Amino acid sequence: MDPVPALDEPLKKVLGPATAKVMAEHLGLHTVGDLLHHYPRRYEERGQLTHLADLPMDEHVTVVAQVADARLHTFASSRAPRGKGQRLEVTITDGSGRLQLVFFGAGVHKPHKELLPGTRAMFAGKVSVFNRRLQLAHPAYELLRGDAEETVETWAGALIPIYPATAKLESWKIGKALQTVLPSAQEAADPLPESLREGRGLVTLPEALLKIHRPHTKADIEEARARLKWDEAFVLQVALARRRHADAQLPAVPRRPRPDGVLAAFDDRLPFTLTEGQRKVSEEIFADLATDHPMHRLLQGEVGSGKTLVALRAMLAVVDAGGQAAMLAPTEVLAQQHHRSVTEMMGELAEGGMLGGAENATKVVLLTGSMGAAARRKALLDLATGEAGVVIGTHALIEDKVQFHDLGLVVVDEQHRFGVEQRDALRGKGKQPPHLLVMTATPIPRTVAMTVFGDLETSVLDQLPAGRSPIASHVVPAADKPHFLARAWERVREEVDKGHQAYVVCPRIGDEEDGAKAKKKSPEDEAEKRPPLAVLDTAEQLARGPLAGLRVEVLHGRMQPDDKDAVMRRFAAGEVDVLVATTVIEVGVNVPNATVMVIMDADRFGVSQLHQLRGRVGRGSAPGLCLLVSEMPEASAARQRLNAVASTLDGFELSRIDLEQRREGDVLGQAQSGTRSSLRMLAVIDDEEVIAEARVEANRIVAADPDLERLPALRTALDALLDEEREQYLEKG
């Protein structure tokens, strides 16, 4: 029998079908338990009692007063042209001053009957000025009868919960529905083990639910929040700890490099020495590869910190041990780019089986969806026979037809572009689960890494390789100071005159198909009434205007793969001065001679995305310059975001700013998982300590009791929080 039947009760049985339907469709609430976990966003206080003589403007006040007089006026208006409009004016006094109350339309009938001269009542509302007199429009009121003192105190001091609501269901209606289901909170099974709860001085779950929905004091709210945050952090960390525990039981083939193999030969031909950070992270990875259960490691590195080199060394170690390594890239442009840079770095070591190849060389194969049939057949054969030790590709690698001889390591670049099923499919290609290395250039604050990638061990590369140049970033306020934009194009010309190259990035492509999409924009965009700047239009205007005479080309996601590759090759070879592109260049594109980037409508991009884009310049010995062009006004949030990006090159600092400005749900990738974020109380950035402590407790409990047999209530909470889909999703972050 289910231990918590009361909380599983469908809302339609308790609240009636109409309310339940709105709650299900608009708020995703289906059961009594769902509704109990729909917490207030904030609390209104009716406020301390105020004397009428010293009412503050524009604030919510509560006053106790007596009705002096009440008059009903009729008037003509656009809604009631025949003089049928009604306005009730009530004057109240508390002996120290007078105040006018107004009620309009259908809202006049009840107060007209109840607020008779001489009646005492409490009135709550927001003070405004009309005709130079203070007034309350449509105040809430409660009549006082008999011994009024006690009522006054409790009513005025009450904290009124304000719920996340919808146009179809106001906050106070949600509050009334909660009043109905609140008694069921007593039956809530407590997922926290008692020793943990008592050790941390947390209230029980039923008590927390009562206090969050019906607090008497602010201390009640704090106690409830502290407890409910712990639940969320702890249940999530238990799910991740169980996932890590299960992964540790899986078998994997240990892969150790040979002392005289391809890795040693590769290290010998490197023209530079590895940074301290690259050496340290490589050692962590090699230690993982040598174990007999699969590595699950997240490699975080600042833009340009040399992650690809670290990943390539891991791949070569696996080739040395007789296995194959696959690198999965999110786009064809990036897969081709990785293939090019890997074969360049390896030289003759990438020419296995060919004349002139080194003796311990292997083959490096590219596999993408747009390859010709013959090239594809050849690549597939090299994979199946084991001839190719290293394969680089897009999700084409995951298709059923693709067979590996002995897949030992999967490297996923920029993991947030890959869905769960894709990674699972690739893991299923090995005889035993392959080792997994996930690379991201989006720095992730420690707590988010613990929450989102809780099943991955984390390595961080935070040193830039020697010879990398600093990047100066500036905001160009195109609307306030148009001459700044003119100067930006002059700077581009100056860099090209010095023999360098430039990127110009725009938010959209600009062909008609895209124009239709551009109409559905955020409110911020609506306000501007201007679609985001487009690659095709901008390239044409630049080539005719400020950059006339320079070699300007375009690159965007809807070009044919061969055309994209050709443009990138020409740009890399220095045959193009200015590349006008969409964000296809955001990740991994490496042209050391490109020194300047102009990002048009920079306010349309997220903080992390701007940081990624900026990392494409300053990759050689000449200093980089990034110009963030925006028409947003100085005081806007968008401009503050751009100022933050311009002021620091520290990706971890920017990722904090980014997180504070986005909803937490985005962080937990609910956009990808399709389920409501399980985090309603927990703020990933602010509640760092809770998350870290919950992780320690979760590890301890799972180590002692992996199936949670002694903690049935925790198991139930886990099932509720992580339906099958979400647990699978969490597994991969």
XYZ file of C-alpha atoms in Angstrom:
733
model
C 0.000 0.000 0.000
C 1.219 3.505 -0.790
C 2.485 5.165 2.402
C 1.088 8.631 1.458
C -2.355 8.162 -0.076
C -3.607 11.575 1.118
C -0.944 13.415 -0.860
C -1.560 11.343 -3.995
C -5.246 12.295 -4.021
C -6.066 13.944 -7.390
C -6.992 17.618 -6.991
C -10.184 17.198 -9.008
C -11.591 15.047 -6.205
C -10.767 17.653 -3.578
C -11.256 21.025 -5.280
C -13.749 20.310 -8.031
C -13.041 19.776 -11.734
C -12.918 23.414 -12.932
C -10.246 24.614 -10.461
C -8.306 21.345 -10.797
C -8.244 21.698 -14.596
C -6.766 25.216 -14.434
C -4.189 24.068 -11.853
C -3.152 21.122 -14.018
C -2.968 23.056 -17.298
C -1.436 26.312 -16.110
C 0.587 25.391 -13.023
C 1.355 21.697 -13.597
C -0.312 20.759 -10.282
C -2.193 17.440 -10.296
C -2.278 16.038 -6.746
C -2.711 17.320 -3.204
C 1.039 16.824 -2.735
C 1.798 18.980 -5.805
C -0.324 21.782 -4.399
C 1.274 21.572 -0.944
C 4.657 22.016 -2.640
C 3.453 25.081 -4.567
C 5.093 27.550 -2.204
C 4.316 31.258 -1.794
C 6.622 33.507 -3.790
C 6.524 36.187 -1.081
C 4.310 37.463 1.731
C 2.353 40.707 1.996
C 2.036 42.266 5.394
C -1.111 44.252 5.974
C 1.309 46.419 7.836
C 1.476 47.908 11.253
C -1.556 49.977 12.137
C -1.070 53.510 10.924
C -2.607 56.796 12.114
C -4.518 58.583 9.396
C -2.579 61.748 10.197
C 0.758 60.262 9.048
C -0.029 57.970 6.121
C 2.928 57.251 3.818
C 2.358 57.569 0.071
C 2.397 54.522 -2.214
C 2.643 52.037 0.616
C 0.346 49.297 1.807
C -1.213 50.360 5.089
C -3.747 49.000 7.534
C -5.849 51.468 9.534
C -8.596 51.072 12.112
C -11.195 53.821 11.723
C -14.863 54.743 11.887
C -17.018 55.570 8.889
C -17.954 59.297 8.999
C -20.083 59.326 5.877
C -20.729 57.405 2.649
C -22.065 58.787 -0.652
C -23.005 56.967 -3.858
C -22.479 58.980 -7.056
C -23.600 58.105 -10.568
C -21.667 59.399 -13.547
C -21.361 58.968 -17.296
C -18.260 57.229 -18.678
C -17.166 55.367 -21.808
C -18.259 52.135 -20.143
C -21.521 53.542 -18.844
C -22.490 56.301 -21.323
C -26.018 56.825 -19.940
C -24.889 58.050 -16.552
C -25.130 54.558 -15.069
C -21.538 54.440 -13.758
C -21.393 54.196 -9.969
C -18.787 55.428 -7.526
C -19.009 55.006 -3.748
C -17.028 57.540 -1.691
C -16.588 56.719 1.996
C -14.889 59.090 4.431
C -13.307 57.476 7.501
C -11.754 59.013 10.610
C -9.672 57.725 13.524
C -9.770 60.985 15.503
C -6.358 62.082 14.194
C -7.272 62.637 10.569
C -9.631 61.761 7.730
C -9.204 59.566 4.632
C -11.346 58.940 1.596
C -12.074 55.417 0.279
C -13.415 54.851 -3.247
C -15.144 51.842 -4.783
C -16.235 51.650 -8.432
C -18.659 49.743 -10.649
C -20.002 46.424 -9.431
C -17.618 46.681 -6.465
C -19.821 49.319 -4.769
C -22.744 47.110 -3.720
C -21.254 45.230 -0.741
C -19.477 48.222 0.880
C -22.553 50.417 0.256
C -24.588 48.008 2.405
C -21.895 47.434 5.053
C -19.998 50.696 5.518
C -22.696 52.743 7.178
C -21.818 55.877 9.212
C -20.656 54.910 12.695
C -19.316 51.455 11.639
C -15.832 50.575 12.886
C -13.602 48.491 10.628
C -10.039 47.729 9.600
C -9.071 48.911 6.125
C -6.005 47.752 4.169
C -4.776 49.047 0.822
C -2.285 51.229 -1.012
C -2.329 54.969 -0.394
C -2.608 57.143 -3.496
C -3.403 60.806 -4.213
C -6.446 61.967 -6.168
C -7.370 65.651 -6.538
C -4.602 66.463 -4.046
C -6.274 64.303 -1.368
C -5.099 60.970 0.002
C -7.307 58.028 -0.786
C -7.497 54.217 -0.754
C -9.060 52.694 -3.880
C -10.931 49.407 -3.350
C -9.372 48.637 0.039
C -9.810 45.250 1.704
C -11.734 45.672 4.942
C -12.973 43.703 7.907
C -15.789 44.969 10.130
C -15.054 45.082 13.855
C -17.756 43.956 16.239
C -17.644 43.530 20.026
C -14.159 43.224 21.572
C -12.141 44.524 18.666
C -8.644 44.890 20.119
C -7.511 41.284 19.663
C -8.961 41.009 16.148
C -7.203 44.196 15.122
C -3.797 42.907 16.201
C -4.095 39.486 14.526
C -5.619 40.816 11.302
C -3.136 43.630 10.841
C -0.106 41.512 11.722
C -1.038 38.581 9.483
C 1.369 37.556 6.732
C -0.586 36.990 3.531
C 1.042 34.431 1.213
C 1.309 35.562 -2.419
C 1.510 32.522 -4.725
C 2.936 32.155 -8.226
C -0.396 32.575 -10.017
C -1.835 32.784 -13.516
C -4.372 35.044 -15.201
C -6.874 32.209 -14.863
C -6.272 31.664 -11.161
C -5.401 34.507 -8.800
C -3.103 34.085 -5.824
C -5.929 34.366 -3.263
C -7.860 31.547 -4.967
C -4.759 29.360 -4.759
C -4.563 30.351 -1.090
C -8.158 29.221 -0.538
C -7.468 25.909 -2.304
C -4.465 25.414 -0.019
C -6.640 26.072 3.012
C -8.698 23.055 1.875
C -5.750 20.651 1.445
C -3.531 21.885 4.291
C -4.822 19.299 6.828
C -3.342 16.578 4.561
C 0.125 18.007 5.292
C 0.023 16.065 8.578
C 0.319 12.860 6.550
C 3.372 13.929 4.566
C 6.038 11.204 4.909
C 9.320 12.769 5.979
C 12.169 11.950 3.561
C 14.925 13.172 5.908
C 16.296 10.486 8.220
C 15.404 11.487 11.781
C 19.014 11.599 12.995
C 19.927 13.993 10.182
C 16.884 16.213 10.822
C 17.473 16.432 14.551
C 21.218 16.833 14.154
C 20.632 19.920 12.021
C 17.766 21.299 14.102
C 15.260 21.184 11.234
C 11.474 21.114 11.754
C 9.428 18.107 10.536
C 8.007 18.162 7.019
C 4.328 18.546 8.114
C 5.346 21.467 10.336
C 7.364 23.066 7.504
C 4.398 22.811 5.114
C 2.041 24.401 7.658
C 4.514 27.199 8.388
C 5.278 27.999 4.744
C 1.578 28.354 3.865
C 0.237 29.789 7.143
C 3.070 31.560 8.945
C 2.318 33.530 12.100
C 5.719 35.200 12.188
C 8.678 35.790 9.896
C 10.600 33.256 11.961
C 8.044 30.625 10.854
C 8.852 31.378 7.223
C 12.614 31.118 7.839
C 12.240 27.763 9.640
C 10.042 26.370 6.871
C 12.355 27.560 4.110
C 15.444 26.141 5.794
C 13.750 22.757 6.059
C 12.280 22.689 2.520
C 15.615 23.724 0.979
C 17.248 20.803 2.736
C 14.651 18.421 1.295
C 15.305 19.588 -2.242
C 19.084 19.582 -1.962
C 19.191 16.261 -0.138
C 16.785 14.267 -2.331
C 18.583 15.542 -5.438
C 22.004 14.639 -4.027
C 20.770 11.184 -2.997
C 19.641 10.608 -6.591
C 23.080 11.618 -7.857
C 24.924 9.621 -5.189
C 22.937 6.513 -6.166
C 23.814 7.150 -9.807
C 27.532 7.422 -8.968
C 27.287 4.281 -6.842
C 25.628 2.360 -9.688
C 28.217 3.611 -12.191
C 31.028 2.479 -9.920
C 29.624 -1.076 -10.110
C 29.778 -1.136 -13.935
C 32.727 -2.948 -15.481
C 35.105 -1.170 -17.861
C 38.361 -2.098 -19.537
C 41.316 -0.337 -17.861
C 43.297 1.614 -20.494
C 46.928 2.414 -19.699
C 49.278 4.118 -22.195
C 52.450 2.289 -23.302
C 55.729 4.011 -22.429
C 56.851 3.853 -26.104
C 53.450 4.324 -27.748
C 51.737 6.986 -29.800
C 51.162 9.238 -26.739
C 54.890 9.385 -25.937
C 55.699 10.089 -29.605
C 53.027 12.832 -29.658
C 54.401 14.480 -26.507
C 57.892 14.458 -28.036
C 56.755 16.412 -31.092
C 54.817 19.110 -29.177
C 56.512 22.471 -29.868
C 55.720 23.714 -26.331
C 55.529 22.373 -22.800
C 52.190 21.634 -21.153
C 50.967 24.094 -18.520
C 50.964 22.960 -14.901
C 47.152 22.766 -15.084
C 47.175 20.604 -18.226
C 49.645 18.195 -16.591
C 47.603 17.938 -13.385
C 44.280 17.360 -15.200
C 45.892 14.790 -17.534
C 47.118 12.849 -14.494
C 43.580 12.818 -13.018
C 42.214 11.505 -16.314
C 44.923 8.838 -16.747
C 44.287 7.615 -13.195
C 40.569 7.245 -14.037
C 41.292 5.463 -17.326
C 43.415 2.900 -15.501
C 40.519 1.720 -13.277
C 38.133 -1.127 -14.059
C 34.947 0.967 -13.821
C 34.044 3.731 -16.290
C 35.487 7.209 -15.858
C 32.832 9.942 -15.679
C 34.700 13.211 -15.695
C 33.730 16.784 -16.507
C 36.606 18.872 -17.856
C 35.894 22.557 -17.391
C 38.261 24.955 -18.992
C 38.276 28.631 -19.698
C 37.956 29.554 -23.344
C 41.359 28.814 -24.882
C 42.854 26.946 -21.913
C 43.867 23.962 -24.063
C 41.093 21.459 -23.283
C 41.324 19.903 -26.755
C 44.985 19.060 -26.201
C 44.189 17.391 -22.846
C 41.347 15.419 -24.457
C 43.565 14.360 -27.380
C 46.242 13.032 -25.003
C 43.550 10.961 -23.235
C 42.372 9.625 -26.616
C 45.929 8.642 -27.587
C 46.412 6.871 -24.231
C 43.373 4.711 -25.084
C 44.721 4.033 -28.591
C 47.986 2.915 -26.968
C 45.997 0.461 -24.871
C 44.481 -1.075 -28.001
C 41.133 0.767 -27.902
C 39.408 3.426 -29.979
C 38.408 6.945 -28.932
C 35.513 8.981 -30.298
C 35.039 12.737 -30.019
C 31.501 14.017 -30.393
C 31.099 17.654 -31.517
C 27.815 19.594 -31.591
C 28.129 20.996 -35.157
C 29.727 19.989 -38.439
C 31.817 23.179 -38.512
C 33.241 22.205 -35.136
C 33.757 18.536 -36.028
C 35.701 19.563 -39.149
C 37.669 22.103 -37.149
C 38.590 19.499 -34.484
C 39.547 17.018 -37.193
C 41.798 19.590 -38.833
C 43.481 20.701 -35.618
C 43.960 17.111 -34.357
C 45.550 15.932 -37.618
C 47.776 19.047 -37.676
C 48.897 18.498 -34.073
C 49.596 14.795 -34.712
C 51.317 15.180 -38.087
C 52.617 11.818 -39.366
C 51.224 10.137 -36.221
C 47.757 10.591 -37.777
C 48.759 8.741 -40.961
C 48.420 5.171 -39.761
C 48.606 2.637 -42.592
C 49.771 5.261 -45.083
C 53.095 5.778 -46.793
C 55.116 8.199 -44.742
C 53.094 7.527 -41.588
C 55.086 7.053 -38.395
C 55.521 3.452 -37.192
C 53.178 3.727 -34.217
C 50.745 6.023 -36.059
C 46.973 5.577 -36.052
C 44.253 6.767 -38.397
C 42.141 9.831 -37.541
C 38.745 9.650 -39.242
C 36.013 12.279 -39.657
C 32.371 11.184 -39.785
C 29.557 13.699 -40.379
C 26.035 13.501 -41.770
C 26.801 15.352 -44.987
C 29.760 13.236 -46.199
C 29.557 11.646 -49.652
C 28.629 7.953 -49.798
C 32.111 6.717 -50.749
C 33.948 8.678 -48.049
C 31.366 7.558 -45.513
C 31.719 3.867 -46.465
C 35.484 4.124 -46.087
C 35.161 5.824 -42.657
C 32.683 3.188 -41.406
C 35.015 0.396 -42.522
C 37.982 1.989 -40.696
C 35.898 2.125 -37.512
C 34.654 -1.452 -37.732
C 38.112 -2.943 -38.400
C 39.802 -0.841 -35.710
C 42.082 0.733 -38.336
C 40.948 4.179 -37.097
C 42.051 4.752 -33.514
C 40.551 8.228 -33.307
C 37.202 9.246 -34.793
C 35.749 12.738 -34.700
C 32.175 13.392 -35.674
C 28.764 14.859 -35.078
C 25.760 12.876 -33.867
C 26.179 10.882 -37.113
C 28.483 8.738 -34.923
C 25.452 7.533 -32.989
C 23.506 6.024 -35.892
C 22.817 2.289 -35.795
C 25.041 1.610 -38.821
C 28.139 2.839 -37.012
C 30.087 -0.086 -35.485
C 33.301 0.273 -33.481
C 35.966 -2.391 -33.186
C 36.632 -1.589 -29.497
C 35.344 1.762 -28.233
C 37.277 2.712 -25.069
C 36.691 6.444 -24.584
C 34.010 8.932 -25.563
C 34.852 12.637 -25.409
C 31.814 14.914 -25.611
C 32.546 18.522 -26.513
C 30.239 21.207 -25.106
C 27.939 18.690 -23.466
C 24.951 21.008 -23.149
C 24.303 20.600 -26.881
C 23.743 16.854 -26.528
C 20.630 15.105 -25.331
C 20.697 12.205 -22.935
C 19.602 9.547 -25.413
C 22.429 10.522 -27.761
C 25.050 9.987 -25.115
C 23.468 6.728 -24.040
C 23.438 5.487 -27.625
C 27.142 6.208 -27.963
C 27.939 4.536 -24.659
C 26.079 1.462 -25.905
C 28.553 1.124 -28.794
C 31.290 -0.337 -26.602
C 31.557 -4.016 -25.654
C 31.662 -2.722 -22.096
C 30.716 0.840 -21.112
C 33.457 3.154 -22.445
C 35.091 5.814 -20.289
C 33.415 9.243 -20.626
C 35.048 12.675 -20.678
C 32.737 15.671 -21.003
C 34.325 19.005 -21.964
C 32.737 22.399 -21.423
C 34.109 25.871 -21.956
C 31.209 27.415 -20.048
C 32.632 27.751 -16.552
C 30.184 26.391 -14.008
C 30.141 27.549 -10.382
C 31.007 24.757 -7.980
C 27.488 24.341 -6.594
C 25.948 24.096 -10.042
C 28.515 21.488 -10.979
C 27.515 19.581 -7.820
C 23.825 19.900 -8.643
C 23.688 19.523 -12.382
C 26.713 17.337 -13.071
C 26.600 15.614 -9.724
C 27.437 12.263 -11.256
C 30.658 13.540 -12.862
C 33.977 14.150 -11.142
C 35.184 17.627 -12.061
C 38.581 18.817 -13.333
C 39.216 22.512 -13.928
C 41.748 24.082 -16.306
C 42.054 27.707 -15.303
C 45.496 28.638 -16.653
C 45.858 30.047 -20.138
C 48.731 28.591 -22.188
C 51.827 30.770 -22.573
C 51.692 33.095 -25.560
C 47.948 33.758 -25.290
C 47.142 37.458 -25.445
C 44.763 39.464 -23.268
C 41.427 40.510 -24.810
C 40.211 44.080 -24.285
C 36.405 44.383 -24.297
C 34.330 47.560 -24.681
C 30.630 48.355 -24.951
C 29.744 50.466 -28.020
C 26.507 52.391 -27.293
C 25.303 52.722 -30.903
C 22.135 54.705 -30.122
C 23.576 57.202 -27.589
C 26.890 57.666 -29.422
C 26.718 56.753 -33.135
C 30.296 58.031 -33.664
C 31.491 55.176 -31.402
C 30.140 52.681 -33.961
C 31.911 54.509 -36.802
C 35.112 54.279 -34.749
C 34.530 50.523 -34.279
C 34.629 49.978 -38.061
C 37.790 52.120 -38.262
C 39.381 49.806 -35.664
C 38.472 46.788 -37.818
C 40.187 48.438 -40.810
C 43.278 49.219 -38.710
C 43.595 45.565 -37.652
C 43.185 44.362 -41.266
C 45.842 46.891 -42.367
C 48.201 45.251 -39.847
C 47.590 41.909 -41.570
C 45.000 40.612 -39.065
C 41.392 39.458 -39.502
C 38.027 40.194 -37.894
C 34.716 38.564 -36.982
C 31.375 40.395 -37.026
C 28.658 38.420 -35.211
C 24.896 38.953 -35.698
C 21.959 37.300 -33.906
C 20.164 36.005 -37.014
C 20.752 34.950 -40.598
C 18.303 37.254 -42.380
C 16.773 35.130 -45.124
C 12.975 35.097 -45.240
C 12.454 31.827 -43.375
C 14.283 33.386 -40.487
C 12.246 36.583 -40.679
C 9.085 34.702 -39.776
C 10.736 33.278 -36.684
C 12.068 36.637 -35.657
C 8.569 37.922 -34.938
C 8.202 35.820 -31.778
C 10.576 37.726 -29.584
C 10.927 38.554 -25.922
C 9.115 41.576 -24.457
C 12.422 43.440 -24.428
C 12.628 42.984 -28.204
C 8.971 43.874 -28.673
C 9.644 47.166 -26.974
C 12.254 48.036 -29.574
C 10.049 47.165 -32.561
C 13.172 46.208 -34.474
C 14.133 42.663 -35.419
C 17.687 41.648 -34.464
C 20.391 42.485 -36.990
C 21.017 39.829 -39.613
C 24.203 38.433 -41.149
C 23.166 38.828 -44.795
C 22.032 42.479 -44.451
C 24.964 43.491 -42.253
C 27.551 41.908 -44.581
C 26.102 43.762 -47.555
C 25.996 47.123 -45.736
C 29.568 46.731 -44.475
C 30.948 45.696 -47.861
C 29.291 48.723 -49.488
C 29.956 51.153 -46.638
C 32.503 51.311 -43.803
C 34.448 48.172 -44.869
C 34.350 48.742 -48.646
C 37.393 47.264 -50.360
C 37.958 44.558 -47.720
C 37.281 40.867 -48.424
C 33.993 40.267 -46.536
C 32.317 36.810 -46.447
C 29.397 35.258 -44.543
C 29.016 32.057 -42.511
C 25.769 30.735 -41.010
C 24.070 27.496 -40.055
C 21.878 27.129 -43.121
C 24.720 27.067 -45.634
C 25.638 23.740 -47.231
C 28.273 21.926 -45.118
C 30.838 22.019 -47.945
C 30.295 25.764 -48.391
C 30.693 26.345 -44.652
C 33.890 24.342 -44.591
C 35.242 26.193 -47.638
C 34.585 29.594 -46.029
C 36.248 28.495 -42.774
C 39.257 27.185 -44.694
C 39.614 30.468 -46.623
C 39.298 32.449 -43.391
C 41.872 30.234 -41.634
C 44.203 30.644 -44.632
C 43.928 34.446 -44.430
C 42.075 34.817 -47.751
C 39.110 36.542 -46.014
C 39.521 39.787 -44.024
C 36.156 39.954 -42.274
C 33.851 37.027 -41.503
C 30.240 38.064 -40.816
C 28.708 35.106 -38.964
C 26.021 33.849 -36.625
C 26.975 32.023 -33.428
C 28.154 28.995 -35.462
C 31.619 30.285 -34.591
C 30.851 30.300 -30.856
C 32.670 27.133 -29.924
C 36.091 25.822 -30.797
C 36.814 27.832 -33.948
C 40.521 28.604 -33.840
C 42.084 31.215 -36.144
C 45.053 32.766 -34.279
C 45.329 35.625 -36.790
C 41.819 36.950 -35.964
C 42.280 39.781 -33.477
C 39.025 41.743 -33.425
C 35.379 40.769 -32.968
C 32.395 43.103 -33.274
C 29.184 41.638 -31.789
C 26.094 43.410 -33.160
C 23.002 43.629 -30.913
C 25.167 42.135 -28.178
C 22.284 42.514 -25.696
C 20.459 39.704 -27.546
C 23.050 37.153 -26.378
C 23.470 35.575 -22.945
C 26.476 36.342 -20.747
C 28.091 32.915 -21.200
C 27.534 33.070 -24.948
C 29.250 36.458 -25.214
C 32.173 35.083 -23.199
C 32.385 32.082 -25.545
C 32.293 34.273 -28.658
C 34.927 36.626 -27.305
C 37.238 33.644 -26.782
C 37.600 33.337 -30.561
C 39.984 36.353 -30.702
C 43.341 36.886 -28.998
C 44.332 33.275 -29.704
C 47.668 34.249 -31.197
C 50.472 36.562 -30.107
C 48.639 39.821 -30.989
C 46.219 41.274 -28.403
C 42.502 40.678 -28.954
C 39.714 43.262 -29.051
C 36.002 42.588 -28.553
C 33.420 45.334 -29.196
C 29.900 44.785 -27.843
C 27.505 46.924 -29.896
C 24.100 47.696 -28.345
C 21.302 50.210 -28.774
C 19.907 49.549 -25.294
C 19.815 52.594 -22.973
C 22.522 53.124 -20.362
C 20.292 52.267 -17.374
C 18.803 49.041 -18.780
C 19.524 45.598 -17.306
C 20.809 44.517 -20.725
C 23.486 47.218 -20.693
C 24.538 46.312 -17.151
C 24.963 42.735 -18.344
C 27.208 43.913 -21.193
C 29.214 46.112 -18.815
C 29.791 43.040 -16.640
C 31.099 41.055 -19.634
C 33.363 43.948 -20.678
C 34.754 44.335 -17.153
C 36.103 40.792 -16.589
C 37.636 37.884 -18.486
C 36.930 35.521 -15.585
C 34.413 32.996 -16.885
C 33.530 31.741 -13.401
C 32.644 35.263 -12.274
C 30.522 35.739 -15.411
C 28.761 32.422 -14.943
C 27.643 33.593 -11.502
C 26.258 36.800 -13.003
C 24.580 34.784 -15.724
C 22.952 32.474 -13.210
C 21.741 35.281 -11.020
C 19.980 36.777 -14.022
C 18.445 33.586 -15.376
C 15.913 31.355 -13.741
C 17.378 28.427 -11.838
C 15.252 26.082 -13.921
C 17.402 26.886 -16.929
C 20.443 25.880 -14.966
C 18.999 22.482 -14.225
C 18.334 22.171 -17.903
C 14.633 21.683 -17.528
C 14.323 23.075 -21.002
C 16.056 19.861 -22.080
C 14.371 17.485 -19.677
C 10.871 18.760 -20.285
C 9.846 18.352 -16.641
C 9.161 21.092 -14.135
C 12.217 22.072 -12.203
C 12.284 20.224 -8.919
C 13.896 23.236 -7.291
C 11.267 25.547 -5.901
C 12.989 26.712 -2.734
C 16.665 26.071 -3.370
C 18.709 28.785 -5.075
C 21.727 27.096 -6.621
C 24.024 30.074 -6.153
C 22.894 31.325 -2.722
C 22.487 27.965 -1.032
C 26.003 26.717 -1.661
C 26.467 25.461 1.903
C 23.210 23.511 1.973
C 24.080 21.766 -1.306
C 27.620 20.903 -0.196
C 26.403 19.530 3.160
C 23.551 17.613 1.535
C 26.044 15.994 -0.824
C 28.164 14.753 2.082
C 25.107 13.355 3.905
C 23.777 11.746 0.714
C 27.091 9.994 0.035
C 27.169 8.669 3.585
C 23.608 7.314 3.440
C 23.961 5.740 -0.015
C 27.278 4.102 0.887
C 25.592 2.437 3.883
C 22.274 1.591 2.189
C 22.393 1.940 -1.637
C 18.786 0.773 -2.125
C 17.492 2.907 0.763
C 15.760 -0.136 2.227
C 15.844 1.346 5.717
C 14.435 4.680 4.491
C 11.131 4.012 2.688
C 9.947 7.633 2.952
C 13.138 8.826 1.242
C 12.594 6.265 -1.519
C 9.051 7.554 -2.028
C 10.290 11.156 -2.205
C 12.932 10.101 -4.697
C 10.370 8.398 -6.920
C 8.129 11.452 -6.790
C 10.930 13.877 -7.544
C 12.734 11.844 -10.139
C 10.302 10.086 -12.319
C 12.148 7.753 -14.653
C 12.766 10.417 -17.291
C 14.295 12.873 -14.882
C 16.570 10.347 -13.234
C 17.889 9.361 -16.656
C 18.304 13.026 -17.427
C 20.194 13.738 -14.233
C 22.498 10.876 -14.926
C 24.072 12.887 -17.691
C 23.661 16.374 -16.283
